[in-house]
PDB file of C-alpha atoms in Angstrom:
ATOM      1  CA  ILE A 255     -19.490   3.816   2.402  1.00 84.00           C
ATOM      2  CA  ARG A 256     -21.208   3.407  -0.959  1.00 88.00           C
ATOM      3  CA  ASN A 257     -22.449   0.341  -2.815  1.00 88.00           C
ATOM      4  CA  ASP A 258     -23.079   0.622  -6.562  1.00 91.00           C
ATOM      5  CA  SER A 259     -23.052  -3.138  -7.044  1.00 88.00           C
ATOM      6  CA  PRO A 260     -26.180  -5.073  -8.001  1.00 92.00           C
ATOM      7  CA  PHE A 261     -25.403  -7.304  -4.985  1.00 89.00           C
ATOM      8  CA  PRO A 262     -25.704  -6.559  -1.264  1.00 90.00           C
ATOM      9  CA  TYR A 263     -22.506  -5.635   0.522  1.00 88.00           C
ATOM     10  CA  GLU A 264     -21.636  -7.042   3.923  1.00 90.00           C
ATOM     11  CA  GLY A 265     -18.410  -6.442   5.763  1.00 90.00           C
ATOM     12  CA  SER A 266     -16.786  -4.152   8.308  1.00 92.00           C
ATOM     13  CA  ILE A 267     -14.834  -0.908   8.509  1.00 92.00           C
ATOM     14  CA  SER A 268     -11.918   0.093  10.698  1.00 94.00           C
ATOM     15  CA  VAL A 269     -10.529   3.627  10.929  1.00 94.00           C
ATOM     16  CA  GLN A 270      -7.116   4.227  12.469  1.00 94.00           C
ATOM     17  CA  VAL A 271      -4.922   7.214  13.213  1.00 94.00           C
ATOM     18  CA  ILE A 272      -1.295   6.500  12.351  1.00 93.00           C
ATOM     19  CA  ARG A 273       0.975   9.056  14.031  1.00 92.00           C
ATOM     20  CA  PHE A 274       4.133   9.912  12.135  1.00 92.00           C
ATOM     21  CA  ASN A 275       6.336   9.958  15.241  1.00 87.00           C
ATOM     22  CA  SER A 276       5.112   6.681  16.744  1.00 83.00           C
ATOM     23  CA  THR A 277       4.677   3.036  15.819  1.00 79.00           C
ATOM     24  CA  LYS A 278       1.422   2.885  17.793  1.00 80.00           C
ATOM     25  CA  THR A 279      -1.951   3.099  16.098  1.00 83.00           C
ATOM     26  CA  GLU A 280      -5.188   4.413  17.553  1.00 90.00           C
ATOM     27  CA  TYR A 281      -8.494   2.941  16.433  1.00 92.00           C
ATOM     28  CA  LEU A 282     -11.297   5.439  15.933  1.00 91.00           C
ATOM     29  CA  LEU A 283     -13.581   2.659  14.671  1.00 89.00           C
ATOM     30  CA  GLU A 284     -12.720  -1.003  14.919  1.00 88.00           C
ATOM     31  CA  ASN A 285     -14.503  -3.626  12.833  1.00 89.00           C
ATOM     32  CA  ARG A 286     -17.787  -1.728  12.688  1.00 92.00           C
ATOM     33  CA  PRO A 287     -20.279  -3.922  10.780  1.00 92.00           C
ATOM     34  CA  ILE A 288     -21.552  -2.666   7.422  1.00 91.00           C
ATOM     35  CA  TYR A 289     -24.543  -3.895   5.446  1.00 92.00           C
ATOM     36  CA  LEU A 290     -25.685  -2.173   2.277  1.00 91.00           C
ATOM     37  CA  ASP A 291     -28.553  -3.231   0.046  1.00 93.00           C
ATOM     38  CA  PRO A 292     -27.838  -3.670  -3.673  1.00 92.00           C
ATOM     39  CA  GLY A 293     -27.044  -0.398  -5.453  1.00 85.00           C
ATOM     40  CA  PRO A 294     -26.892   1.892  -7.194  1.00 91.00           C
ATOM     41  CA  ALA A 295     -25.881   4.573  -4.743  1.00 89.00           C
ATOM     42  CA  LYS A 296     -26.707   2.796  -1.497  1.00 91.00           C
ATOM     43  CA  ILE A 297     -24.867   4.794   1.149  1.00 92.00           C
ATOM     44  CA  GLN A 298     -24.095   4.318   4.830  1.00 89.00           C
ATOM     45  CA  ASP A 299     -22.706   7.369   6.607  1.00 88.00           C
ATOM     46  CA  PHE A 300     -20.810   7.493   9.865  1.00 85.00           C
ATOM     47  CA  VAL A 301     -19.320  10.335  11.885  1.00 87.00           C
ATOM     48  CA  ILE A 302     -16.148  10.167  13.947  1.00 89.00           C
ATOM     49  CA  ASP A 303     -16.203  13.050  16.415  1.00 88.00           C
ATOM     50  CA  ARG A 304     -12.568  12.515  17.445  1.00 86.00           C
ATOM     51  CA  LEU A 305     -11.458  13.558  13.923  1.00 88.00           C
ATOM     52  CA  ARG A 306     -12.656  17.122  14.425  1.00 88.00           C
ATOM     53  CA  ASN A 307      -9.400  18.126  16.158  1.00 89.00           C
ATOM     54  CA  PHE A 308      -7.096  15.837  14.176  1.00 91.00           C
ATOM     55  CA  ASP A 309      -3.824  17.549  13.166  1.00 94.00           C
ATOM     56  CA  GLY A 310      -2.964  16.242   9.707  1.00 95.00           C
ATOM     57  CA  ARG A 311       0.601  17.505  10.001  1.00 96.00           C
ATOM     58  CA  LYS A 312       1.288  14.847  12.659  1.00 95.00           C
ATOM     59  CA  GLY A 313      -0.475  11.783  11.272  1.00 94.00           C
ATOM     60  CA  ILE A 314      -2.596  10.147   8.628  1.00 95.00           C
ATOM     61  CA  ILE A 315      -5.884   8.249   8.646  1.00 95.00           C
ATOM     62  CA  ARG A 316      -5.983   4.627   7.480  1.00 94.00           C
ATOM     63  CA  ILE A 317      -9.376   3.234   6.479  1.00 94.00           C
ATOM     64  CA  HIS A 318      -9.725  -0.511   6.008  1.00 92.00           C
ATOM     65  CA  VAL A 319     -12.953  -1.929   4.590  1.00 91.00           C
ATOM     66  CA  ALA A 320     -13.177  -5.705   4.807  1.00 90.00           C
ATOM     67  CA  THR A 321     -15.634  -7.975   3.068  1.00 83.00           C
ATOM     68  CA  ARG A 322     -16.919 -11.093   4.783  1.00 75.00           C
ATOM     69  CA  SER A 323     -14.731 -13.222   2.530  1.00 70.00           C
ATOM     70  CA  SER A 324     -11.682 -10.890   2.859  1.00 64.00           C
ATOM     71  CA  GLN A 325     -11.041 -11.356  -0.863  1.00 69.00           C
ATOM     72  CA  ASN A 326     -11.731  -7.761  -1.862  1.00 74.00           C
ATOM     73  CA  ASP A 327     -10.513  -5.782   1.122  1.00 85.00           C
ATOM     74  CA  ILE A 328      -9.880  -2.102   0.506  1.00 88.00           C
ATOM     75  CA  GLU A 329      -7.259   0.043   2.203  1.00 91.00           C
ATOM     76  CA  ASN A 330      -7.343   3.805   1.819  1.00 93.00           C
ATOM     77  CA  TRP A 331      -4.924   6.311   3.302  1.00 95.00           C
ATOM     78  CA  VAL A 332      -6.466   9.728   3.895  1.00 95.00           C
ATOM     79  CA  PRO A 333      -4.030  12.616   4.419  1.00 96.00           C
ATOM     80  CA  PHE A 334      -5.288  15.776   6.104  1.00 95.00           C
ATOM     81  CA  ALA A 335      -2.251  17.792   5.013  1.00 96.00           C
ATOM     82  CA  THR A 336      -0.016  18.120   1.968  1.00 95.00           C
ATOM     83  CA  PRO A 337       3.332  16.299   2.089  1.00 94.00           C
ATOM     84  CA  GLY A 338       5.185  19.604   2.559  1.00 92.00           C
ATOM     85  CA  GLU A 339       3.123  20.371   5.683  1.00 95.00           C
ATOM     86  CA  MET A 340       3.591  16.906   7.245  1.00 96.00           C
ATOM     87  CA  ILE A 341       6.013  16.618  10.140  1.00 96.00           C
ATOM     88  CA  LEU A 342       7.599  13.356   9.041  1.00 95.00           C
ATOM     89  CA  PRO A 343      10.469  11.548  10.728  1.00 94.00           C
ATOM     90  CA  LYS A 344      13.426  10.608   8.557  1.00 95.00           C
ATOM     91  CA  SER A 345      12.730   7.125   7.259  1.00 95.00           C
ATOM     92  CA  LYS A 346      15.184   4.542   6.050  1.00 97.00           C
ATOM     93  CA  VAL A 347      13.509   2.199   3.581  1.00 97.00           C
ATOM     94  CA  SER A 348      15.336  -1.014   2.759  1.00 97.00           C
ATOM     95  CA  PHE A 349      14.510  -3.676   0.225  1.00 97.00           C
ATOM     96  CA  ASP A 350      15.387  -7.247  -0.669  1.00 97.00           C
ATOM     97  CA  ILE A 351      14.909  -8.696  -4.117  1.00 96.00           C
ATOM     98  CA  VAL A 352      13.900 -12.326  -3.730  1.00 92.00           C
ATOM     99  CA  GLN A 353      15.606 -14.529  -6.267  1.00 76.00           C
ATOM    100  CA  PRO A 354      13.229 -16.726  -8.269  1.00 71.00           C
ATOM    101  CA  SER A 355      13.184 -20.260  -6.880  1.00 54.00           C
ATOM    102  CA  ILE A 356      14.758 -23.214  -8.677  1.00 40.00           C
ATOM    103  CA  LYS A 357      11.266 -24.388  -9.661  1.00 43.00           C
ATOM    104  CA  SER A 358      10.503 -21.097 -11.431  1.00 48.00           C
ATOM    105  CA  LYS A 359      14.080 -20.581 -12.605  1.00 50.00           C
ATOM    106  CA  LEU A 360      14.411 -17.805 -15.107  1.00 49.00           C
ATOM    107  CA  SER A 361      14.861 -18.842 -18.703  1.00 48.00           C
ATOM    108  CA  HIS A 362      14.868 -17.166 -22.050  1.00 48.00           C
ATOM    109  CA  GLN A 363      11.403 -18.631 -22.726  1.00 51.00           C
ATOM    110  CA  SER A 364       9.411 -17.048 -19.890  1.00 61.00           C
ATOM    111  CA  CYS A 365      10.260 -14.748 -16.988  1.00 75.00           C
ATOM    112  CA  SER A 366       8.758 -15.195 -13.530  1.00 82.00           C
ATOM    113  CA  ASN A 367       7.586 -12.194 -11.526  1.00 89.00           C
ATOM    114  CA  VAL A 368      10.145 -11.028  -9.003  1.00 93.00           C
ATOM    115  CA  THR A 369       9.183 -10.338  -5.382  1.00 95.00           C
ATOM    116  CA  ILE A 370      10.602  -7.265  -3.650  1.00 97.00           C
ATOM    117  CA  ILE A 371      10.259  -7.022   0.137  1.00 98.00           C
ATOM    118  CA  LEU A 372      10.341  -3.494   1.562  1.00 98.00           C
ATOM    119  CA  LYS A 373      10.761  -2.412   5.185  1.00 98.00           C
ATOM    120  CA  SER A 374      11.070   0.951   6.909  1.00 96.00           C
ATOM    121  CA  ASN A 375      12.235   2.022  10.360  1.00 95.00           C
ATOM    122  CA  ASN A 376       9.567   4.790  10.417  1.00 93.00           C
ATOM    123  CA  LEU A 377       6.385   5.406   8.490  1.00 94.00           C
ATOM    124  CA  ALA A 378       7.361   6.293   4.911  1.00 95.00           C
ATOM    125  CA  MET A 379       4.915   8.351   2.862  1.00 95.00           C
ATOM    126  CA  TYR A 380       4.373   7.803  -0.849  1.00 96.00           C
ATOM    127  CA  VAL A 381       7.052   5.186  -1.462  1.00 98.00           C
ATOM    128  CA  VAL A 382       7.811   5.068  -5.188  1.00 98.00           C
ATOM    129  CA  LEU A 383       9.779   2.342  -6.972  1.00 98.00           C
ATOM    130  CA  THR A 384      11.531   2.898 -10.306  1.00 98.00           C
ATOM    131  CA  THR A 385      13.867   0.785 -12.425  1.00 97.00           C
ATOM    132  CA  LEU A 386      15.369   0.605 -15.886  1.00 96.00           C
ATOM    133  CA  ALA A 387      14.112  -2.990 -16.261  1.00 93.00           C
ATOM    134  CA  GLN A 388      11.169  -3.554 -18.611  1.00 92.00           C
ATOM    135  CA  GLY A 389       8.102  -4.029 -16.418  1.00 93.00           C
ATOM    136  CA  ARG A 390       5.890  -2.564 -13.768  1.00 96.00           C
ATOM    137  CA  PHE A 391       5.330  -2.908 -10.031  1.00 97.00           C
ATOM    138  CA  SER A 392       2.179  -4.480  -8.591  1.00 96.00           C
ATOM    139  CA  ASP A 393       1.885  -1.485  -6.239  1.00 96.00           C
ATOM    140  CA  ASN A 394       3.557   1.900  -6.291  1.00 96.00           C
ATOM    141  CA  ALA A 395       3.255   5.274  -4.525  1.00 95.00           C
ATOM    142  CA  PHE A 396       2.076   3.697  -1.266  1.00 96.00           C
ATOM    143  CA  VAL A 397       2.428   4.254   2.473  1.00 95.00           C
ATOM    144  CA  LEU A 398       4.880   1.908   4.191  1.00 95.00           C
ATOM    145  CA  GLN A 399       4.253   1.480   7.900  1.00 93.00           C
ATOM    146  CA  ALA A 400       7.158   1.220  10.330  1.00 93.00           C
ATOM    147  CA  ASN A 401       8.468  -2.287  10.946  1.00 93.00           C
ATOM    148  CA  ILE A 402       5.814  -3.935   8.740  1.00 94.00           C
ATOM    149  CA  ALA A 403       7.191  -5.683   5.665  1.00 97.00           C
ATOM    150  CA  LYS A 404       5.421  -5.118   2.349  1.00 97.00           C
ATOM    151  CA  GLU A 405       5.766  -7.361  -0.680  1.00 97.00           C
ATOM    152  CA  VAL A 406       5.618  -5.868  -4.153  1.00 97.00           C
ATOM    153  CA  GLU A 407       5.865  -7.885  -7.358  1.00 95.00           C
ATOM    154  CA  PHE A 408       7.879  -6.748 -10.352  1.00 95.00           C
ATOM    155  CA  ILE A 409       5.920  -7.887 -13.401  1.00 92.00           C
ATOM    156  CA  TYR A 410       7.719  -8.076 -16.735  1.00 89.00           C
ATOM    157  CA  PHE A 411       5.930  -6.393 -19.643  1.00 86.00           C
ATOM    158  CA  GLN A 412       6.711  -9.147 -22.166  1.00 78.00           C
ATOM    159  CA  PRO A 413       7.858 -12.190 -20.173  1.00 67.00           C
ATOM    160  CA  ARG A 414       8.213 -14.415 -23.261  1.00 68.00           C
ATOM    161  CA  SER A 415      10.196 -12.091 -25.521  1.00 68.00           C
ATOM    162  CA  ILE A 416      12.936 -10.636 -23.323  1.00 73.00           C
ATOM    163  CA  ASP A 417      16.227 -11.829 -21.889  1.00 80.00           C
ATOM    164  CA  CYS A 418      15.141 -12.615 -18.322  1.00 80.00           C
ATOM    165  CA  PHE A 419      18.660 -12.889 -16.945  1.00 83.00           C
ATOM    166  CA  ALA A 420      19.608  -9.471 -18.259  1.00 88.00           C
ATOM    167  CA  GLN A 421      16.341  -7.908 -17.030  1.00 88.00           C
ATOM    168  CA  LEU A 422      16.760  -9.375 -13.526  1.00 90.00           C
ATOM    169  CA  LYS A 423      20.307  -8.022 -13.374  1.00 92.00           C
ATOM    170  CA  LEU A 424      19.032  -4.626 -14.552  1.00 94.00           C
ATOM    171  CA  LEU A 425      16.313  -4.688 -11.877  1.00 95.00           C
ATOM    172  CA  GLN A 426      18.883  -5.546  -9.205  1.00 95.00           C
ATOM    173  CA  THR A 427      21.280  -2.790 -10.236  1.00 97.00           C
ATOM    174  CA  SER A 428      18.820  -0.011 -11.057  1.00 97.00           C
ATOM    175  CA  LEU A 429      15.991  -0.389  -8.511  1.00 98.00           C
ATOM    176  CA  ARG A 430      15.437   2.948  -6.835  1.00 98.00           C
ATOM    177  CA  VAL A 431      13.184   3.534  -3.816  1.00 98.00           C
ATOM    178  CA  GLU A 432      12.126   7.089  -2.991  1.00 98.00           C
ATOM    179  CA  HIS A 433       9.734   8.566  -0.416  1.00 97.00           C
ATOM    180  CA  VAL A 434       8.677  11.984   0.839  1.00 96.00           C
ATOM    181  CA  SER A 435      10.972  12.315   3.875  1.00 94.00           C
ATOM    182  CA  MET A 436      14.011  12.010   1.598  1.00 95.00           C
ATOM    183  CA  TYR A 437      13.177  15.458   0.235  1.00 92.00           C
ATOM    184  CA  LEU A 438      12.143  17.329   3.394  1.00 86.00           C
TER     185      LEU A 438
END
């Protein structure tokens, strides 16, 4: 862990092994406290002996660093193998596009962000969303854990100068979800 901030850092770290063929997770570190003096380059090292024999073909490491306030939590997925070497189960990723509510009804004046809820029956590596609609996704190229829903926002590039109805229809008809196990 490194702190380059001019402020002290206080929080915790958790390190998990996520096995590709299981929905269970194994904690290697769980909520280990972290305190770092103001930076630059204040570092706190830690060693996890159980990682020495970790087979990256069969799982991935998830590191979660939490601040005391939980406002700036960081999640990092650390692969120990390339996608072609990973022994991944076939995953079926589904999605629902949540219609904007009546209160934020789409109009020609301003488009509301659109929420997309994704789910997978197995862990899905490097989930990528694409569409022909004019905008971007709040997150992309991520790991989707089995049976844990993930919300992603579709954010229009120019919400005041486009036809929102047409763009929503285009999003609904052209949204494509890809992930690594589709190509193995």
